[in-house]
């Protein structure tokens, strides 16, 4: 799918979709609980659909309605071999590999795009140490055999998704376990979100230091009704759009959220934008923007849209600890550098950093042809750039937004943005 984006001013109110991070966690917890749970305020993106499908393959019964689902949990005692199709969802795959091991059956994980080439060494090493089958190819990942209760040491600079996968699984084992995280412990906020959701479903995790956890064994998930909060990583696109233009109010947001991507509020303030918070809404207003130093170690998903913010900010913006952007749905550093240079943005990068010298406006003599790199966050970031530029652009591969935010273009149109599907 291609979309044409024309320069246009936006204003008004937009309701931010539910947090993909929290929806994954809520659906998995509900699927591991005895009895029925209701998970409300769900946005059915491709990633969330993947988690639902995989939990159904593992024995859960899930009824989907417009904005919520009813989940009847599984004891993971399946009778036959299992196939789980994770599509392109890294969260689904990494969260569920340890969980699926508890079936003691052969489980095959399928994936699309770059998913099966993303690093899995953490699990490969853990399974090898316990003599459990873990085979990764370009076509699938196959496991067979249950992880055991023990002390696990996990590198903190790879992905917090491995830690979350173990936190879902270890409470169900008979004995106690510990997880020790080697420093630097990046994306700790995502582990905090996991523990918050586990607590809602009756699972106890004890943080014994800022980089280790004690997990009592022999626990049970308790069925629970939960409401999924709004997504700060999606709110970020509208927050930057408002900071570059006029004023927008983003509703369906929890100002007390533990989401790491809530850092967007501080980054917008540091750039000079004005932020106003009232109950469940956040208003962002335009101001003269300045360059800054941005640390992505705890909020890597904000990388693409922060590149857009930096492009229009006066002076130099240094984005550091950005290396994990290279192992997402695309190499997001390479992708943003490639697309922004088409506009004439002064952007350079290293393996772990991005430097952008911003200016007030960008104009090209002809329509700018952009590519989405099969990456939802690249497509959304370039849409925001196009709205704030002085030239039309056409974004190819724009269907990538369905991975996390299927109604993104409609929401942009609702606030006055000129986006046309071609």
Short mmCIF file of C-alpha atoms in Angstrom, two decimals:
data_model
loop_
_atom_site.label_atom_id
_atom_site.label_comp_id
_atom_site.label_asym_id
_atom_site.label_seq_id
_atom_site.Cartn_x
_atom_site.Cartn_y
_atom_site.Cartn_z
CA UNK A 1 0.00 0.00 0.00
CA UNK A 2 1.12 3.53 -0.81
CA UNK A 3 -0.05 6.71 0.88
CA UNK A 4 0.34 10.32 -0.22
CA UNK A 5 1.03 12.76 2.61
CA UNK A 6 0.53 16.48 2.00
CA UNK A 7 1.67 19.33 4.25
CA UNK A 8 -1.22 20.19 6.55
CA UNK A 9 -2.00 21.65 9.95
CA UNK A 10 -3.61 19.46 12.58
CA UNK A 11 -5.58 20.26 15.72
CA UNK A 12 -8.12 18.76 18.08
CA UNK A 13 -8.29 15.58 20.13
CA UNK A 14 -7.13 12.07 19.35
CA UNK A 15 -7.83 8.96 21.43
CA UNK A 16 -4.61 6.95 21.70
CA UNK A 17 -4.90 3.17 21.18
CA UNK A 18 -4.23 0.76 24.00
CA UNK A 19 -0.69 -0.14 24.99
CA UNK A 20 0.56 -3.01 22.87
CA UNK A 21 3.06 -3.89 25.60
CA UNK A 22 0.39 -4.14 28.27
CA UNK A 23 -2.12 -5.92 26.02
CA UNK A 24 0.43 -8.68 25.28
CA UNK A 25 1.02 -9.11 28.99
CA UNK A 26 -2.64 -9.05 29.97
CA UNK A 27 -3.65 -11.63 27.36
CA UNK A 28 -0.81 -13.98 28.35
CA UNK A 29 -1.57 -13.69 32.08
CA UNK A 30 -5.30 -14.23 31.49
CA UNK A 31 -4.49 -17.23 29.31
CA UNK A 32 -2.46 -18.81 32.12
CA UNK A 33 -5.14 -18.22 34.77
CA UNK A 34 -7.78 -20.69 35.89
CA UNK A 35 -11.26 -19.43 35.03
CA UNK A 36 -12.37 -16.55 32.82
CA UNK A 37 -10.88 -13.07 32.57
CA UNK A 38 -12.04 -9.99 30.67
CA UNK A 39 -9.35 -7.88 29.00
CA UNK A 40 -10.82 -4.51 27.97
CA UNK A 41 -9.65 -1.60 25.79
CA UNK A 42 -7.79 -3.75 23.28
CA UNK A 43 -6.53 -2.54 19.90
CA UNK A 44 -6.43 -5.58 17.60
CA UNK A 45 -3.15 -5.02 15.76
CA UNK A 46 -1.31 -7.83 13.98
CA UNK A 47 1.04 -8.27 16.95
CA UNK A 48 -1.82 -8.66 19.42
CA UNK A 49 -3.60 -11.04 17.04
CA UNK A 50 -0.39 -13.11 17.00
CA UNK A 51 -0.33 -13.42 20.78
CA UNK A 52 -4.01 -14.38 20.87
CA UNK A 53 -3.47 -17.01 18.18
CA UNK A 54 -0.45 -18.50 19.97
CA UNK A 55 -2.21 -18.67 23.34
CA UNK A 56 -5.11 -20.43 21.63
CA UNK A 57 -2.62 -22.93 20.17
CA UNK A 58 -1.39 -23.53 23.73
CA UNK A 59 -4.92 -24.31 24.93
CA UNK A 60 -6.54 -21.02 25.94
CA UNK A 61 -10.07 -20.21 24.73
CA UNK A 62 -10.39 -16.59 23.64
CA UNK A 63 -13.56 -14.83 22.44
CA UNK A 64 -12.88 -11.54 20.66
CA UNK A 65 -15.28 -8.60 20.70
CA UNK A 66 -14.84 -5.06 19.33
CA UNK A 67 -12.79 -3.60 22.17
CA UNK A 68 -12.37 -6.49 24.60
CA UNK A 69 -11.90 -10.23 24.81
CA UNK A 70 -12.98 -12.98 27.20
CA UNK A 71 -10.17 -15.39 28.03
CA UNK A 72 -10.52 -18.86 29.53
CA UNK A 73 -7.12 -20.03 30.71
CA UNK A 74 -5.06 -23.10 29.87
CA UNK A 75 -3.06 -25.46 32.08
CA UNK A 76 -0.65 -25.99 29.13
CA UNK A 77 -1.34 -29.74 29.18
CA UNK A 78 -1.79 -30.12 25.44
CA UNK A 79 -2.12 -33.55 23.83
CA UNK A 80 -0.20 -33.08 20.60
CA UNK A 81 2.60 -31.12 18.99
CA UNK A 82 1.91 -27.37 18.85
CA UNK A 83 2.54 -24.74 16.17
CA UNK A 84 2.56 -21.07 17.13
CA UNK A 85 2.59 -18.46 14.36
CA UNK A 86 4.09 -15.25 15.77
CA UNK A 87 3.87 -13.38 12.45
CA UNK A 88 6.35 -10.48 12.99
CA UNK A 89 5.86 -10.03 16.74
CA UNK A 90 9.12 -10.22 18.66
CA UNK A 91 7.24 -9.84 21.94
CA UNK A 92 5.02 -12.82 21.17
CA UNK A 93 7.96 -15.05 20.26
CA UNK A 94 10.26 -14.16 23.13
CA UNK A 95 7.50 -14.04 25.74
CA UNK A 96 6.12 -17.44 24.83
CA UNK A 97 9.15 -19.66 24.20
CA UNK A 98 9.64 -20.36 27.94
CA UNK A 99 5.88 -20.61 28.53
CA UNK A 100 5.48 -23.11 25.69
CA UNK A 101 8.32 -25.23 27.08
CA UNK A 102 6.03 -26.16 29.98
CA UNK A 103 3.87 -28.23 27.61
CA UNK A 104 6.77 -30.70 27.36
CA UNK A 105 5.62 -31.21 23.78
CA UNK A 106 7.37 -30.33 20.55
CA UNK A 107 6.47 -26.69 19.83
CA UNK A 108 7.23 -25.02 16.51
CA UNK A 109 7.31 -21.22 16.29
CA UNK A 110 6.78 -19.61 12.89
CA UNK A 111 7.50 -16.01 11.94
CA UNK A 112 7.52 -13.50 9.09
CA UNK A 113 9.89 -10.75 7.96
CA UNK A 114 13.04 -10.41 10.05
CA UNK A 115 11.55 -12.11 13.11
CA UNK A 116 13.36 -15.45 12.94
CA UNK A 117 16.69 -13.73 12.28
CA UNK A 118 16.45 -11.59 15.41
CA UNK A 119 18.83 -12.60 18.23
CA UNK A 120 17.73 -15.62 20.30
CA UNK A 121 21.10 -16.52 21.83
CA UNK A 122 19.82 -15.99 25.37
CA UNK A 123 17.27 -18.79 25.02
CA UNK A 124 19.61 -20.93 22.92
CA UNK A 125 22.17 -20.86 25.74
CA UNK A 126 19.60 -21.50 28.50
CA UNK A 127 18.08 -24.47 26.68
CA UNK A 128 21.51 -25.89 25.82
CA UNK A 129 22.60 -25.67 29.47
CA UNK A 130 19.58 -27.76 30.49
CA UNK A 131 19.88 -30.20 27.56
CA UNK A 132 16.52 -29.09 26.18
CA UNK A 133 15.83 -28.99 22.46
CA UNK A 134 16.15 -25.52 20.88
CA UNK A 135 16.64 -25.41 17.12
CA UNK A 136 16.55 -22.16 15.18
CA UNK A 137 16.52 -21.98 11.38
CA UNK A 138 15.43 -19.40 8.85
CA UNK A 139 12.06 -21.18 8.68
CA UNK A 140 11.17 -21.79 12.34
CA UNK A 141 12.23 -22.30 15.94
CA UNK A 142 11.54 -25.69 17.52
CA UNK A 143 11.68 -26.48 21.22
CA UNK A 144 10.86 -29.52 23.33
CA UNK A 145 11.29 -29.89 27.07
CA UNK A 146 10.42 -27.79 30.10
CA UNK A 147 12.72 -25.20 31.64
CA UNK A 148 13.64 -25.93 35.26
CA UNK A 149 13.61 -23.80 38.39
CA UNK A 150 17.10 -22.43 39.05
CA UNK A 151 19.17 -19.27 39.20
CA UNK A 152 19.21 -17.63 35.78
CA UNK A 153 21.76 -15.02 34.72
CA UNK A 154 20.54 -12.90 31.81
CA UNK A 155 22.44 -10.12 29.97
CA UNK A 156 20.71 -6.79 30.51
CA UNK A 157 21.77 -5.17 27.25
CA UNK A 158 20.08 -7.56 24.77
CA UNK A 159 16.29 -7.39 25.24
CA UNK A 160 14.07 -7.28 28.30
CA UNK A 161 11.70 -9.62 26.42
CA UNK A 162 13.82 -12.62 27.49
CA UNK A 163 13.45 -11.60 31.14
CA UNK A 164 9.69 -11.17 30.73
CA UNK A 165 9.39 -14.62 29.15
CA UNK A 166 11.03 -16.18 32.21
CA UNK A 167 8.92 -14.11 34.61
CA UNK A 168 5.75 -15.51 33.01
CA UNK A 169 7.05 -19.06 33.32
CA UNK A 170 9.07 -19.54 36.51
CA UNK A 171 6.19 -18.93 38.99
CA UNK A 172 4.47 -22.04 37.56
CA UNK A 173 7.38 -24.34 38.48
CA UNK A 174 7.38 -26.21 41.79
CA UNK A 175 10.63 -24.78 43.13
CA UNK A 176 11.83 -21.20 43.59
CA UNK A 177 14.02 -19.38 41.07
CA UNK A 178 16.14 -16.25 40.82
CA UNK A 179 16.90 -14.03 37.84
CA UNK A 180 20.11 -12.01 37.96
CA UNK A 181 20.55 -9.32 35.30
CA UNK A 182 24.08 -8.36 34.25
CA UNK A 183 24.70 -4.65 33.84
CA UNK A 184 23.92 -2.47 32.01
CA UNK A 185 20.25 -3.29 32.63
CA UNK A 186 18.50 -1.55 29.71
CA UNK A 187 14.72 -1.36 29.21
CA UNK A 188 14.09 -2.15 32.89
CA UNK A 189 10.80 -0.26 32.56
CA UNK A 190 9.43 -3.10 30.42
CA UNK A 191 10.25 -5.60 33.18
CA UNK A 192 8.44 -3.29 35.62
CA UNK A 193 5.37 -3.45 33.35
CA UNK A 194 5.53 -7.26 33.37
CA UNK A 195 5.71 -7.40 37.15
CA UNK A 196 2.84 -4.91 37.44
CA UNK A 197 0.61 -7.12 35.25
CA UNK A 198 1.72 -10.33 36.99
CA UNK A 199 0.76 -8.78 40.34
CA UNK A 200 -2.73 -8.04 39.00
CA UNK A 201 -3.12 -11.76 38.27
CA UNK A 202 -1.93 -12.83 41.71
CA UNK A 203 1.71 -13.66 40.87
CA UNK A 204 4.37 -12.49 43.32
CA UNK A 205 7.80 -11.37 42.09
CA UNK A 206 10.28 -9.96 44.60
CA UNK A 207 12.84 -7.45 43.33
CA UNK A 208 15.82 -8.18 45.58
CA UNK A 209 18.01 -5.46 44.05
CA UNK A 210 17.82 -3.17 41.05
CA UNK A 211 19.08 -6.01 38.87
CA UNK A 212 17.83 -9.26 40.45
CA UNK A 213 14.49 -10.94 41.14
CA UNK A 214 13.30 -13.77 43.40
CA UNK A 215 10.45 -15.82 41.93
CA UNK A 216 8.64 -18.12 44.38
CA UNK A 217 7.55 -21.37 42.76
CA UNK A 218 4.25 -23.26 42.93
CA UNK A 219 2.13 -20.15 42.22
CA UNK A 220 -1.15 -19.89 40.32
CA UNK A 221 -2.47 -17.17 38.06
CA UNK A 222 -5.87 -15.89 39.25
CA UNK A 223 -8.51 -14.85 36.69
CA UNK A 224 -8.90 -11.08 36.63
CA UNK A 225 -10.71 -8.34 34.71
CA UNK A 226 -8.27 -5.68 33.50
CA UNK A 227 -8.42 -2.52 31.42
CA UNK A 228 -5.41 -1.92 29.16
CA UNK A 229 -4.01 1.62 29.40
CA UNK A 230 -3.15 3.88 26.44
CA UNK A 231 0.17 3.51 24.61
CA UNK A 232 2.88 6.15 25.11
CA UNK A 233 4.89 4.83 22.16
CA UNK A 234 1.91 5.64 19.91
CA UNK A 235 1.11 8.88 21.72
CA UNK A 236 4.68 9.97 20.85
CA UNK A 237 3.81 10.41 17.15
CA UNK A 238 1.02 12.84 17.99
CA UNK A 239 3.08 14.52 20.70
CA UNK A 240 5.86 15.31 18.22
CA UNK A 241 3.32 16.37 15.59
CA UNK A 242 1.82 18.85 18.06
CA UNK A 243 5.23 20.11 19.15
CA UNK A 244 6.10 20.84 15.51
CA UNK A 245 2.77 22.47 14.64
CA UNK A 246 0.06 23.84 16.94
CA UNK A 247 -1.78 22.00 19.69
CA UNK A 248 -3.18 18.49 20.16
CA UNK A 249 -4.85 16.72 23.07
CA UNK A 250 -4.17 13.00 23.45
CA UNK A 251 -6.79 11.15 25.50
CA UNK A 252 -6.92 7.61 26.96
CA UNK A 253 -3.58 8.14 28.72
CA UNK A 254 -2.52 7.22 32.27
CA UNK A 255 -0.29 10.00 33.68
CA UNK A 256 0.99 7.56 36.34
CA UNK A 257 1.95 4.85 33.84
CA UNK A 258 5.20 2.90 34.28
CA UNK A 259 5.73 2.65 30.52
CA UNK A 260 9.30 3.50 29.59
CA UNK A 261 8.05 5.34 26.52
CA UNK A 262 6.43 7.88 28.83
CA UNK A 263 9.90 9.43 28.53
CA UNK A 264 8.50 11.17 25.43
CA UNK A 265 6.94 13.77 27.73
CA UNK A 266 10.32 14.69 29.23
CA UNK A 267 11.98 14.70 25.81
CA UNK A 268 9.32 17.02 24.41
CA UNK A 269 9.73 19.34 27.42
CA UNK A 270 13.50 19.34 27.02
CA UNK A 271 13.07 20.30 23.37
CA UNK A 272 10.90 23.26 24.42
CA UNK A 273 7.35 22.03 23.83
CA UNK A 274 4.65 22.81 26.36
CA UNK A 275 2.93 19.89 28.12
CA UNK A 276 -0.33 20.01 30.08
CA UNK A 277 -1.76 16.94 31.86
CA UNK A 278 -5.37 16.57 33.07
CA UNK A 279 -6.78 13.27 34.38
CA UNK A 280 -6.57 10.94 31.35
CA UNK A 281 -5.49 13.46 28.70
CA UNK A 282 -2.19 15.10 27.70
CA UNK A 283 -2.09 18.35 25.70
CA UNK A 284 1.05 19.24 23.74
CA UNK A 285 1.63 22.72 22.30
CA UNK A 286 4.15 24.06 19.78
CA UNK A 287 7.10 26.17 20.82
CA UNK A 288 10.56 27.04 19.50
CA UNK A 289 12.40 23.70 19.68
CA UNK A 290 16.02 23.13 20.65
CA UNK A 291 18.39 20.22 20.16
CA UNK A 292 19.21 17.98 23.12
CA UNK A 293 20.92 14.76 24.18
CA UNK A 294 18.48 11.83 24.17
CA UNK A 295 19.27 8.49 25.83
CA UNK A 296 17.29 5.63 24.23
CA UNK A 297 18.51 2.85 26.54
CA UNK A 298 15.12 2.62 28.27
CA UNK A 299 12.85 3.65 25.38
CA UNK A 300 14.21 2.35 22.06
CA UNK A 301 10.81 2.38 20.31
CA UNK A 302 10.83 6.19 20.43
CA UNK A 303 13.90 6.35 18.19
CA UNK A 304 12.25 6.95 14.78
CA UNK A 305 9.85 9.70 15.85
CA UNK A 306 12.57 11.41 17.91
CA UNK A 307 14.63 11.60 14.71
CA UNK A 308 11.74 13.61 13.24
CA UNK A 309 11.63 15.89 16.28
CA UNK A 310 15.39 16.44 16.02
CA UNK A 311 15.14 17.28 12.30
CA UNK A 312 13.05 20.38 13.07
CA UNK A 313 14.80 21.41 16.32
CA UNK A 314 17.30 24.26 16.26
CA UNK A 315 20.87 23.11 16.81
CA UNK A 316 22.24 19.60 17.23
CA UNK A 317 20.50 16.58 18.74
CA UNK A 318 22.60 13.60 19.86
CA UNK A 319 20.66 10.33 20.27
CA UNK A 320 22.75 7.86 22.28
CA UNK A 321 22.46 4.19 23.34
CA UNK A 322 20.52 3.58 20.14
CA UNK A 323 22.18 0.34 18.98
CA UNK A 324 19.14 -1.84 19.62
CA UNK A 325 17.28 0.07 16.90
CA UNK A 326 19.36 -1.93 14.44
CA UNK A 327 17.73 -5.25 15.39
CA UNK A 328 14.06 -4.27 15.22
CA UNK A 329 11.61 -4.91 12.35
CA UNK A 330 14.18 -3.04 10.27
CA UNK A 331 17.55 -1.50 11.00
CA UNK A 332 15.79 1.62 12.24
CA UNK A 333 18.95 3.74 12.30
CA UNK A 334 19.75 2.91 8.68
CA UNK A 335 16.10 3.28 7.68
CA UNK A 336 15.62 6.73 9.22
CA UNK A 337 18.96 7.94 7.89
CA UNK A 338 18.06 6.76 4.38
CA UNK A 339 14.58 8.31 4.36
CA UNK A 340 15.43 11.59 6.09
CA UNK A 341 18.32 12.25 3.72
CA UNK A 342 15.76 12.27 0.89
CA UNK A 343 14.37 15.42 2.53
CA UNK A 344 17.82 16.93 2.96
CA UNK A 345 18.12 16.31 6.69
CA UNK A 346 21.66 16.60 8.09
CA UNK A 347 21.85 13.17 9.79
CA UNK A 348 24.81 10.92 10.55
CA UNK A 349 25.13 7.79 12.66
CA UNK A 350 27.45 5.32 14.32
CA UNK A 351 26.61 1.77 15.37
CA UNK A 352 25.07 3.09 18.61
CA UNK A 353 24.20 6.76 18.03
CA UNK A 354 22.48 9.26 15.74
CA UNK A 355 23.40 12.93 15.28
CA UNK A 356 21.01 15.36 13.61
CA UNK A 357 21.49 19.08 12.93
CA UNK A 358 17.99 20.46 12.58
CA UNK A 359 16.42 23.35 10.71
CA UNK A 360 12.98 24.96 10.63
CA UNK A 361 11.66 23.70 7.30
CA UNK A 362 12.22 21.23 4.47
CA UNK A 363 11.12 21.59 0.85
CA UNK A 364 11.89 19.57 -2.27
CA UNK A 365 11.20 20.47 -5.91
CA UNK A 366 9.25 17.27 -6.52
CA UNK A 367 7.21 14.70 -4.63
CA UNK A 368 9.50 12.81 -2.25
CA UNK A 369 9.42 9.03 -2.70
CA UNK A 370 9.81 7.23 0.63
CA UNK A 371 9.95 3.57 1.64
CA UNK A 372 8.52 2.08 4.86
CA UNK A 373 11.11 -0.69 5.30
CA UNK A 374 8.33 -3.07 6.40
CA UNK A 375 8.39 -1.20 9.73
CA UNK A 376 5.34 0.39 11.33
CA UNK A 377 7.32 2.97 13.28
CA UNK A 378 9.25 4.12 10.21
CA UNK A 379 5.99 4.62 8.27
CA UNK A 380 4.36 6.58 11.10
CA UNK A 381 7.46 8.72 11.69
CA UNK A 382 7.71 9.63 8.00
CA UNK A 383 3.99 10.46 7.94
CA UNK A 384 4.55 13.01 10.71
CA UNK A 385 7.55 14.42 8.86
CA UNK A 386 5.51 14.74 5.66
CA UNK A 387 2.70 16.61 7.43
CA UNK A 388 5.23 19.11 8.83
CA UNK A 389 7.24 19.59 5.62
CA UNK A 390 6.56 21.90 2.67
CA UNK A 391 6.40 19.21 -0.02
CA UNK A 392 4.23 16.22 -0.78
CA UNK A 393 5.59 12.72 -0.26
CA UNK A 394 4.50 9.21 -1.14
CA UNK A 395 5.29 6.42 1.31
CA UNK A 396 5.51 2.92 -0.16
CA UNK A 397 5.06 -0.17 2.05
CA UNK A 398 2.69 1.84 4.25
CA UNK A 399 0.61 -1.22 5.19
CA UNK A 400 3.27 -1.92 7.84
CA UNK A 401 1.23 0.21 10.28
CA UNK A 402 -1.17 -2.74 10.77
CA UNK A 403 1.49 -4.36 12.96
CA UNK A 404 0.67 -2.04 15.85
CA UNK A 405 -1.78 0.73 14.84
CA UNK A 406 -4.21 -0.22 12.02
CA UNK A 407 -6.26 3.00 12.30
CA UNK A 408 -3.28 5.39 12.31
CA UNK A 409 -4.05 7.09 8.99
CA UNK A 410 -7.74 7.49 9.89
CA UNK A 411 -6.75 9.08 13.21
CA UNK A 412 -4.40 11.46 11.38
CA UNK A 413 -7.24 12.41 9.01
CA UNK A 414 -9.59 13.01 11.96
CA UNK A 415 -7.38 15.87 13.23
CA UNK A 416 -6.96 17.47 9.79
CA UNK A 417 -3.94 15.64 8.42
CA UNK A 418 -3.95 15.16 4.64
CA UNK A 419 -3.19 11.48 4.09
CA UNK A 420 -4.55 9.67 1.03
CA UNK A 421 -4.31 5.93 0.45
CA UNK A 422 -3.33 5.28 -3.15
#
